[in-house]
C-alpha atoms as one frame of an Amber mdcrd trajectory, in Angstrom:
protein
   0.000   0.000   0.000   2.326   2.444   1.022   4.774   1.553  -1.848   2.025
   2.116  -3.946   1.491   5.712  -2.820   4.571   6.635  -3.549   4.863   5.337
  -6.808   1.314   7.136  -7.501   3.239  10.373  -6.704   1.944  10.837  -2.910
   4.457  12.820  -0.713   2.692  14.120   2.321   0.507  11.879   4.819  -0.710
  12.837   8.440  -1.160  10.608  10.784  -3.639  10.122  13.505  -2.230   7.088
  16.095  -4.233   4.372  16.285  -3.961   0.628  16.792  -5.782  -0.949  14.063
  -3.319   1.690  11.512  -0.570   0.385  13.127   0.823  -1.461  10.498  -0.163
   1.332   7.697   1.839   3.866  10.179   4.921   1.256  10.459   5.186   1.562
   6.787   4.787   4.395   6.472   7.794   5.729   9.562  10.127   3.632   7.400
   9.002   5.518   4.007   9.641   8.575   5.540  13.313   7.167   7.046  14.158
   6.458   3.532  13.253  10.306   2.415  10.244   8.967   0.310   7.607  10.620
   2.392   6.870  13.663   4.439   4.843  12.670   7.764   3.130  14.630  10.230
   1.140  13.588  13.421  -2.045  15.128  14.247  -4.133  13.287  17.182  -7.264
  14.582  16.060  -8.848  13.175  12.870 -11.030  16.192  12.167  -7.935  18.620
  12.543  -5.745  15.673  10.459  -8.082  15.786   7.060  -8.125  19.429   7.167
  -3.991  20.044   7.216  -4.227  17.197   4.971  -6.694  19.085   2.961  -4.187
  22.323   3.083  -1.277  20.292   2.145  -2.715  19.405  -0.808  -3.886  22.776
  -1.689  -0.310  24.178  -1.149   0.945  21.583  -3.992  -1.635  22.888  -6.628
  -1.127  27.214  -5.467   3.224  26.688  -5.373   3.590  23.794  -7.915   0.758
  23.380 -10.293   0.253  19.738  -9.562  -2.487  18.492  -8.031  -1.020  15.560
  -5.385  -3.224  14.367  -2.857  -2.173  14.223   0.480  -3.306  11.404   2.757
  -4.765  11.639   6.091  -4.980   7.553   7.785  -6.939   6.893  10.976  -7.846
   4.502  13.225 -11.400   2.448  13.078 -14.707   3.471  14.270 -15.474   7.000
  15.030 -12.353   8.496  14.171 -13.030   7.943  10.441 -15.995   9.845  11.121
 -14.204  12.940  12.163 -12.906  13.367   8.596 -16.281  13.977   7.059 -16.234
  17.945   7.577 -12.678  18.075   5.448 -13.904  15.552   3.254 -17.313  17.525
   1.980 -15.144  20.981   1.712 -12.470  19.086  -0.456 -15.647  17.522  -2.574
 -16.973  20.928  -2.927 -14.028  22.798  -3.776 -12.280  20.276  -5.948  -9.041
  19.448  -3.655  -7.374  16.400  -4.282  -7.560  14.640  -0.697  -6.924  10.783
   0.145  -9.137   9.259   3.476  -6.851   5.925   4.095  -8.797   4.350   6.998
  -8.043   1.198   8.715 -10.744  -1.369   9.882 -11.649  -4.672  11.176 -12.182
  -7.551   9.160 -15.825  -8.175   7.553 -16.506 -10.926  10.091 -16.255  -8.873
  12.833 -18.909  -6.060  11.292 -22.437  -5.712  13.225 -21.352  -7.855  15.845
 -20.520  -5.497  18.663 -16.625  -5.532  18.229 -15.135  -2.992  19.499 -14.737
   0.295  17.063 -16.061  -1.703  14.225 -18.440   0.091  12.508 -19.606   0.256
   8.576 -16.686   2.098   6.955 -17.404   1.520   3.090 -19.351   4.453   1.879
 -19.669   6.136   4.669 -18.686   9.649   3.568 -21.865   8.940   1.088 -21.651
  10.818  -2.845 -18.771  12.952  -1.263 -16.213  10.557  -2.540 -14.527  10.060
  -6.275 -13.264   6.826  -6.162 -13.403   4.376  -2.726 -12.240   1.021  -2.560
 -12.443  -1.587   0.559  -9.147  -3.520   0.339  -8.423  -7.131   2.566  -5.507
  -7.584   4.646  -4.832 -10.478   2.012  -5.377  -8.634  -0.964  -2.408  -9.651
  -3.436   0.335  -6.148  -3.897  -0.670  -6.241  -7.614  -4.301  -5.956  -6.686
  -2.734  -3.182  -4.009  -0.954  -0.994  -6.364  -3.968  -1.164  -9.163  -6.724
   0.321  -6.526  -3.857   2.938  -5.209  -3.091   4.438  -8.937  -7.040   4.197
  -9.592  -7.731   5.921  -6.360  -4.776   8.771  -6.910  -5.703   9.353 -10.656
  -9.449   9.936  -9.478  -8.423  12.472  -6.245  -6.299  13.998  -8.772  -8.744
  14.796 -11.694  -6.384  13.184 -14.161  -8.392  11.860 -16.271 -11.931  13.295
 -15.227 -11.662  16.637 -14.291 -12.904  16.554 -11.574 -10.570  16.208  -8.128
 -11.518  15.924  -5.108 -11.827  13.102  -1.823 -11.135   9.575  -2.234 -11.455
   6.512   0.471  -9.597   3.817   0.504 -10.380   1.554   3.395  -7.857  -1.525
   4.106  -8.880  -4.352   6.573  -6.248  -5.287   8.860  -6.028  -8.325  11.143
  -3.421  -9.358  13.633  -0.740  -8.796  14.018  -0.348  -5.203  13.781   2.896
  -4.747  15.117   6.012  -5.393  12.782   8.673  -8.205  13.525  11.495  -6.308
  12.012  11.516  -2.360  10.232  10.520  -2.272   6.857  13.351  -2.303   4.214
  12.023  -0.183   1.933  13.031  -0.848  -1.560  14.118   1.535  -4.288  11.036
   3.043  -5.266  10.279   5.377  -7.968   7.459   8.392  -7.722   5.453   9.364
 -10.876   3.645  12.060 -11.976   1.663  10.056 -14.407  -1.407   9.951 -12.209
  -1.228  13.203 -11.029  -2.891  16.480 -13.084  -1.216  19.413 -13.831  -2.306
  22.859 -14.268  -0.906  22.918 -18.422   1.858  25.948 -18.906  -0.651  27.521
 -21.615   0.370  30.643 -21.178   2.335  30.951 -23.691  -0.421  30.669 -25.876
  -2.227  33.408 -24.849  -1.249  36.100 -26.986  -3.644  38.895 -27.912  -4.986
  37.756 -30.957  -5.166  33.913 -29.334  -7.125  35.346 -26.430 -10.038  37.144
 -28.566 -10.342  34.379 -30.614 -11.048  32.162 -27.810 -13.546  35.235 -27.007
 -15.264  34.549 -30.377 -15.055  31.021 -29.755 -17.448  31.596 -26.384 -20.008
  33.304 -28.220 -19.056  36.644 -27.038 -18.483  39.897 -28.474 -16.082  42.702
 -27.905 -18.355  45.404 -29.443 -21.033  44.570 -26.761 -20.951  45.632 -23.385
 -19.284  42.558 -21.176 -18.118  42.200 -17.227 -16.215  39.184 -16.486 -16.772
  37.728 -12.815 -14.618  35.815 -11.113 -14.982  34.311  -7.588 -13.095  32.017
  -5.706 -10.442  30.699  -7.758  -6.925  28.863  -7.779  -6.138  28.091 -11.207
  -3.849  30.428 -12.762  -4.062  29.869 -16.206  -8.111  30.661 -15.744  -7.108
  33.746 -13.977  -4.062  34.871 -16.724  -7.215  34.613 -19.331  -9.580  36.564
 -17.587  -7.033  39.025 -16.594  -5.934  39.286 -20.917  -9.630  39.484 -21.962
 -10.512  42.012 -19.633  -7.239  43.866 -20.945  -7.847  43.422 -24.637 -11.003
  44.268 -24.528 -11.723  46.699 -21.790 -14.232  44.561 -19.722 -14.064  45.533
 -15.810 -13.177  42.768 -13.569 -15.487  42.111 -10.397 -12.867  39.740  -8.907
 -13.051  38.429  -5.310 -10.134  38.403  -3.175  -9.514  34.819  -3.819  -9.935
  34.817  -7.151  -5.657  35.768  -7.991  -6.351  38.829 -10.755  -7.892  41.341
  -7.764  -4.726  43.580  -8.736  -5.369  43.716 -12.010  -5.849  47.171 -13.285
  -9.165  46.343 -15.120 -10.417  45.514 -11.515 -13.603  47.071  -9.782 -13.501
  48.388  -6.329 -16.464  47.545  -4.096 -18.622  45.778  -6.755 -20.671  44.395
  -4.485 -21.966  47.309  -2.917 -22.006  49.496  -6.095 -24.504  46.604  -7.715
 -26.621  46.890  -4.356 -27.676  49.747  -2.577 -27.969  49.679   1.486 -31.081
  48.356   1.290 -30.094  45.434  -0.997 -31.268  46.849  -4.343 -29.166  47.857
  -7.339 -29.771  51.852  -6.828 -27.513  54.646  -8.228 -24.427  54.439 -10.498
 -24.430  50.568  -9.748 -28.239  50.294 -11.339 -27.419  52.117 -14.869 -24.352
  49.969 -15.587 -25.951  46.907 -14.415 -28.781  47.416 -16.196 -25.989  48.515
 -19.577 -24.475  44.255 -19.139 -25.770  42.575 -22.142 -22.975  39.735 -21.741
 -21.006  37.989 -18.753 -18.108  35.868 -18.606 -17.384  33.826 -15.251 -14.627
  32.285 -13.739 -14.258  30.517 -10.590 -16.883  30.497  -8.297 -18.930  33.050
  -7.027 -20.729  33.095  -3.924 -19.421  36.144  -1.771 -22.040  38.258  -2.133
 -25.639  38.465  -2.853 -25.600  41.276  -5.609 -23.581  39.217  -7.643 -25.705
  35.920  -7.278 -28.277  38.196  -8.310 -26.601  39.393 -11.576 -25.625  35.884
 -12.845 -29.391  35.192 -12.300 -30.340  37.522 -14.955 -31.942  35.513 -17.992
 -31.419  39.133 -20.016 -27.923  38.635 -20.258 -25.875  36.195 -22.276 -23.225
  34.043 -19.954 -21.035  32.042 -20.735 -18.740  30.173 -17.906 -15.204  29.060
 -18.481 -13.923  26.141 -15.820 -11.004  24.218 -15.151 -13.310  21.508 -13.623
 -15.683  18.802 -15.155 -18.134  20.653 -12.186 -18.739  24.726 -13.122 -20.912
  27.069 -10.950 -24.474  28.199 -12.371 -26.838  28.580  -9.518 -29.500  30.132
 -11.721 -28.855  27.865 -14.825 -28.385  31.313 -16.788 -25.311  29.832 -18.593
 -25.857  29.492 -22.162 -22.044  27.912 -22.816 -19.561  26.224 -20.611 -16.139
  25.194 -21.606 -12.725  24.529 -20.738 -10.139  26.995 -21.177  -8.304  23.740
 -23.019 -11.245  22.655 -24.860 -11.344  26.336 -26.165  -8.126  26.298 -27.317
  -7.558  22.494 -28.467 -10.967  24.088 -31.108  -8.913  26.332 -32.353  -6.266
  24.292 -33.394  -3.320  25.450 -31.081  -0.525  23.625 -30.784  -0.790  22.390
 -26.709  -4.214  23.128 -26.087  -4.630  19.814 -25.784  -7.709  17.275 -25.919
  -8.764  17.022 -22.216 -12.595  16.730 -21.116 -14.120  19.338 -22.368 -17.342
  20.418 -21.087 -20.150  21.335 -23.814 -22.497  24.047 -23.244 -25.972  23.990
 -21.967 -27.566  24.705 -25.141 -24.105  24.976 -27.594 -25.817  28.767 -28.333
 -21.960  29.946 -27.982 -19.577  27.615 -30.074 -18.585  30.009 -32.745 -21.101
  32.218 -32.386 -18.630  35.124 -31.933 -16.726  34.153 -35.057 -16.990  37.364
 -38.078 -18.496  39.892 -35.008 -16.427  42.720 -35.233 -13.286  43.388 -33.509
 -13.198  46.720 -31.827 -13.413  47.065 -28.090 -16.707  49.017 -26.692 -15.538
  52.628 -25.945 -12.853  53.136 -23.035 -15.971  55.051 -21.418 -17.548  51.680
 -20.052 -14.203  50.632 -18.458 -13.805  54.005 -16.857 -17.511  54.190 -15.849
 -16.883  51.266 -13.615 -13.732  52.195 -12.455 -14.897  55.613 -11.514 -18.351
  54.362  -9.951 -16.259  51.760  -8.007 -14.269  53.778  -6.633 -16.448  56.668
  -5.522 -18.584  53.772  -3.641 -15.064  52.800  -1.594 -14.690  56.084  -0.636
 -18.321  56.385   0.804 -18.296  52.924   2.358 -17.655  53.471   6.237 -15.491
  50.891   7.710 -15.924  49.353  11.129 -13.228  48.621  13.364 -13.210  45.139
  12.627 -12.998  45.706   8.699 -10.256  48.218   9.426  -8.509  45.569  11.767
  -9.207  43.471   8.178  -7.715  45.648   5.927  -5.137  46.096   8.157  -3.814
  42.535   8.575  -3.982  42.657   4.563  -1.893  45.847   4.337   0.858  44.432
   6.359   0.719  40.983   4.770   1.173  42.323   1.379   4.405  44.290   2.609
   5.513  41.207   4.478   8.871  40.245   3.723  10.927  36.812   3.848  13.753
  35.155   2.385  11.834  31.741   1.070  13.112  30.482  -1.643   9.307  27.917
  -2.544   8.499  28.895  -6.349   5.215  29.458  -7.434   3.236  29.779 -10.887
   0.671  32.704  -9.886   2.652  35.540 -10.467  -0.562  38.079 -10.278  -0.561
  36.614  -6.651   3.121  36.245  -5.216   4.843  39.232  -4.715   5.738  37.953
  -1.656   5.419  34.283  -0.140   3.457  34.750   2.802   0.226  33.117   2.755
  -3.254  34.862   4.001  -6.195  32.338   4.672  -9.296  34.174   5.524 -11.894
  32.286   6.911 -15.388  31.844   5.229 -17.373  34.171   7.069 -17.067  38.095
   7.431 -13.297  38.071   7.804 -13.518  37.537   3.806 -16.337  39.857   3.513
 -14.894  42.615   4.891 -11.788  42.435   2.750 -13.735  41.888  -0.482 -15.882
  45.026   0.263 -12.827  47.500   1.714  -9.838  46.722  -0.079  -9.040  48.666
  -3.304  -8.803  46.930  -6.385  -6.669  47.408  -9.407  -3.926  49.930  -9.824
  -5.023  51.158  -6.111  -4.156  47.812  -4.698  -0.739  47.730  -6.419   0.034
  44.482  -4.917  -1.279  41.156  -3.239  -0.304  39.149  -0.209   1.400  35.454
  -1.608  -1.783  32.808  -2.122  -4.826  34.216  -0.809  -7.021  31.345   0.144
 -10.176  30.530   1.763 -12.508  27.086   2.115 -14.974  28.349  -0.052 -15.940
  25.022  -1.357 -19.040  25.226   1.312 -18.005  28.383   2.768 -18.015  26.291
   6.314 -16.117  28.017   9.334 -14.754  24.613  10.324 -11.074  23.258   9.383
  -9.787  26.770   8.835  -7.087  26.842  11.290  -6.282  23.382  10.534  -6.262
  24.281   7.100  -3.332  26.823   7.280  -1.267  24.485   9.355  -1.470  21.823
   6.691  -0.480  25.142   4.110   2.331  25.993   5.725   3.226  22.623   6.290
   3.632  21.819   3.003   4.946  24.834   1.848   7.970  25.740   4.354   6.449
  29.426   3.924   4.596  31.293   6.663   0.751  31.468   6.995  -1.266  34.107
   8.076  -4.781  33.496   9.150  -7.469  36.358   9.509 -10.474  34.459  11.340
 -13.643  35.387  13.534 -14.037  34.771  16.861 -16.657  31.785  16.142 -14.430
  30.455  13.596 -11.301  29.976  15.612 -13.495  28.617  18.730 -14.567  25.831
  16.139 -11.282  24.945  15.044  -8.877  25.874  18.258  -7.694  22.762  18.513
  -6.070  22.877  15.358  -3.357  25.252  16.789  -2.021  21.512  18.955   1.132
  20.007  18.359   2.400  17.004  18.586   5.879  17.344  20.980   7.750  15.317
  17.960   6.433  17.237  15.355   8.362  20.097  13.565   6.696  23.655  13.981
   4.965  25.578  11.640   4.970  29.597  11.263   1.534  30.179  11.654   0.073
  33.248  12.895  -3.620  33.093  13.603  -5.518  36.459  13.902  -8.766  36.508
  15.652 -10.845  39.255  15.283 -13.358  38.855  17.951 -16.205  40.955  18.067
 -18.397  38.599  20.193 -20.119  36.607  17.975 -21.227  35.616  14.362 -21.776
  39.613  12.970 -22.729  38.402   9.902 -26.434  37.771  10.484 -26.718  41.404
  11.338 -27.369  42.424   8.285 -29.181  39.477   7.019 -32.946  39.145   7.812
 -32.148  37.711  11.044 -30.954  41.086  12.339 -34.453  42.961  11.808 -35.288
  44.316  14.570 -38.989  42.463  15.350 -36.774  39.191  15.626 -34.418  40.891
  17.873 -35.495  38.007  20.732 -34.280  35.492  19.173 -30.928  37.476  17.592
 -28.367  37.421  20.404 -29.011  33.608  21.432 -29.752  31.198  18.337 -27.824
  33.660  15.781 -24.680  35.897  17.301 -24.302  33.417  19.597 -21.106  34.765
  21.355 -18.809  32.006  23.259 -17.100  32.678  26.362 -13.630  31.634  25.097
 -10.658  32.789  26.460  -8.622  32.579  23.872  -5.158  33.773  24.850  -5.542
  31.047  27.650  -6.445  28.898  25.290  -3.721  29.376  22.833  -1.156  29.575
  25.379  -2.304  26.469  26.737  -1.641  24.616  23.316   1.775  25.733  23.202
   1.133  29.043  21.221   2.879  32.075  21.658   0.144  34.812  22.243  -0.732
  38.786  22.057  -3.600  40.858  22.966  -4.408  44.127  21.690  -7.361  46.368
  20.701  -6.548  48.723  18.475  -4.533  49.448  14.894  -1.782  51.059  15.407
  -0.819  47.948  18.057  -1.883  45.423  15.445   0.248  47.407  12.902   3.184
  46.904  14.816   2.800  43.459  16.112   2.094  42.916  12.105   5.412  44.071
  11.368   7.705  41.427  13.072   8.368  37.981  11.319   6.001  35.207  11.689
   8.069  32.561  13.914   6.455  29.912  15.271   2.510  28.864  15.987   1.222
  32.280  17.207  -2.460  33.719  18.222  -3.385  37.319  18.367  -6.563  38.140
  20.046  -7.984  41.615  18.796 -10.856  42.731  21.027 -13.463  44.614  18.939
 -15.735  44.849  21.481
């Protein structure tokens, strides 16, 4: 099995102890021993899939490859545990690997001890599983292993995300004598890459892929683009928005939020404060006649709303065999590859194309003519965008926000880890932001474009469910993998859910981590939902804002953590300025 891994192109596994994994985490020790594998112990299984889940993120955001990392457990419950991790990774389209250990089949539904129903137990979440016997033949082994890596991967489909393998394992557990482990030989093979196609891009390349979509460069055109972490997606959105001046309303996440075609506060210019497209925002949404979307988009409301719009002709460009269309408004959805392979470019290469809903947009583009709408609609946005930054007010916890941002982006360190997003990396420090206001508030304060003039490294969130849990656990497994340091900008709800993710193991190495919690005493971001209306205001402060009484400097100290407490900016600033050595918890009291 673990031989197999490793020949599959596997390189990171954590570990949660365990007896019936024993002999998987034997192997495994003496992989590592023989520099084949990188191994870290986490004791909880929840915390384990979601550093697993980070690791494996890391791999696609600094190398382009999509490797799953492995996260093996115990029996019972503690398989379980890795459900949360295991949905996010399905969601979001992160290679992950569940390796569980169990009892044999004759022991099942007769009251053995942690011995439940393994197989299937994460439900439609899963790829690929397989349930392997402790006499299964190393042929058999090896076939299930590439199968199981090729599907977390996307290689063939696609489509990457969670896979379970589940191995039965009898006594004896323990070893005789240390694995020799035998020349082995890692491959890429299984493993899918994120294509150098950049190259191909040139101007005239990237409007005929334009035509190729069905849309038009003489009609007005906005290209969204949410959540994303595939840079050739972003490199094209950024070049079409360039050649033919199309504002970009680009989400932090989304790796082209410095590009100078970039719209400040879109969200709030397409909605007014009471929810409704009012002002500036209203005439040029109501001037879109065609949208192009990347990624995927579910920050805000006012954008949902505009990819609802049947008036508008969208077309959505993916790097995965699963695209986002809440409103089924898309009338064509490709590949980026599939785009190019039809236009007969060398490297564009065959891959699984998606076809559109209706095929309205293959070609229909070709002949339209080829000058750009006036410079006017570009500037309109730009303008209007801005204008609405200036009048947005900021609350101290969005200013703490933008703050931790500010100083990330200036952070400076002498990693040498390359990465492929170079819209992204000016510097190598990480910024997780966790899935609830934390990402809000930088999305609607920060400036975009030129007035951004530069990014934090990777700037990642879960927003495969947009789930607080795992966040915390996710930037350990990020930094992890990556050698670089990882800042995390988090609620106080947030980091009481995943606290324990800040543990380490005595015998493990340590991370630089540096977790931020912005704690305003409770979950602000039903406030201004419907919940926060003031005839429900009985039910508000218990079953919604829900505020914890955590100490969390305790806390954090407790776990090892070197902590700081402070309540205002100009201490944040400076605390913001030192290097990030170490795990590390600041606790900013809003309120």
């Amino acid at each position: 099995m673990v031989a197999s891994l490793v020949e599959a192109g596997v390189k990171r596994v954590v570990i949660s102890p365990g007896s019936r994994n024993a002999p998987l985490t034997y192997a495994l020790a003496d992989a590592a021993q023989a520099g084949y594998l990188q191994l870290r112990v986490v004791v909880d299984e929840r915390s384990a899939a979601f550093v697993a889940l980070g690791a494996s993120r890391s791999d696609w955001l600094h190398e382009g490859l999509a490797r799953p990392a492995v996260a093996v457990m115990t029996s019972g419950s503690a398989v379980a545990n890795a459900h949360p991790a295991v949905v996010e990774a399905d969601a979001a389209g992160v290679p992950l690997i569940i390796l569980s250990a169990d009892r044999p089949h004759a022991l099942v539904n007769t009251g053995a001890s942690q011995t439940t129903v393994q197989t299937g137990i994460f439900g439609a979440a899963t790829r690929y599983q397989a349930d392997l016997g402790d006499t299964s033949a190393s042929g058999a082994v090896a076939n299930q292993v590439r199968r199981a890596v090729a599907a977390a991967s996307g290689r063939l489909s696609l489509d990457p995300g969670p896979v379970h393998l589940n191995v039965r394992l009898a006594p004896p557990l323990a070893p005789a004598a240390p694995w020799q482990v035998p020349y082995l030989e890692p491959k890429t093979q299984w493993l899918r890459t994120c294509k150098p196609l950049v190259e191909q891009l040139n101007e005239v390349t990237v409007s005929q892929v334009g035509y190729r979509l069905g849309l038009d460069p003489a009609r007005r055109g906005v290209i969204v683009v949410g959540d994303n972490d595939d840079a050739q997606l972003a490199h094209y959105a950024a070049a079409l928005a360039h050649a033919w001046g199309w504002p970009l309303l680009a989400e932090p996440t989304s790796l082209v939020r410095t590009n100078a075609n970039a719209v400040a506060a879109y969200s709030a210019l397409l909605a007014g404060g009471d929810g409704s497209a009012s002002g500036d925002g209203a005439q040029l949404s109501q001037e879109i006649e065609q949208l192009l979307v990347v990624g995927h988009p579910t920050l805000t409301r006012p954008i949902s709303a505009l990819l609802a719009r049947e008036d508008i002709y969208q077309v959505v460009l993916t790097s995965r065999a699963r695209w986002s269309d809440v409103s089924g408004c898309a009338a064509y959805v490709t590949t980026l590859e599939q785009a190019l392979s039809s236009l007969n470019i060398p490297g564009g290469g065959a891959g699984a194309g998606v076809s559109g809903d209706t095929g309205a947009g293959a070609g229909a583009g070709v002949g339209v003519g080829k000058n750009a709408p006036s410079p006017l609609w570009l500037q309109r946005w730009l303008q209007a965008g801005q204008q609405q930054l200036n009048a947005t007010s900021v609350t101290k916890a969005a200013r703490m926000a933008l703050t931790t941002w500010q100083a990330t982006s200036q952070y400076k360190t002498h990693s040498q880890s390359t990465a492929i997003h170079s819209d992204s990396l000016e510097s190598s420090v990480t910024l997780m932001a966790a899935s609830s206001m934390t990402i809000r508030y930088l999305d609607a304060g920060l400036p975009a474009g030129k007035q951004l003039k530069k990014m934090p490294g990777p700037v990642v969130a879960n927003r495969g469910l947009a789930g607080i849990d795992g966040t915390i656990s996710t930037a350990v497994g990020l930094a992890w993998a990556s050698g670089q340091p990882v800042r995390v900008i988090i609620g106080d709800l947030a980091a009481a859910h995943d606290l324990t993710g800040l543990v380490k193991a005595v015998t493990e190495n340590e991370v630089d981590l540096q977790v931020i919690v912005l704690d305003d005493h409770g979950g602000k971001i039903f406030s201004g939902l419907e919940y926060g209306a003031s005839e429900l205001s009985n039910y508000f402060l218990r079953f919604f804002t829900t505020a914890q009484q955590v100490d969390f400097a305790q806390a954090a100290a407790a776990f090892g953590a070197h902590v700081e407490v402070i309540d205002d900016v100009d201490g944040l600033q400076s605390l913001l300025s030192k290097p990030i050595a170490g795990r590390s918890l600041v606790h900013v009291k809003l309120v």
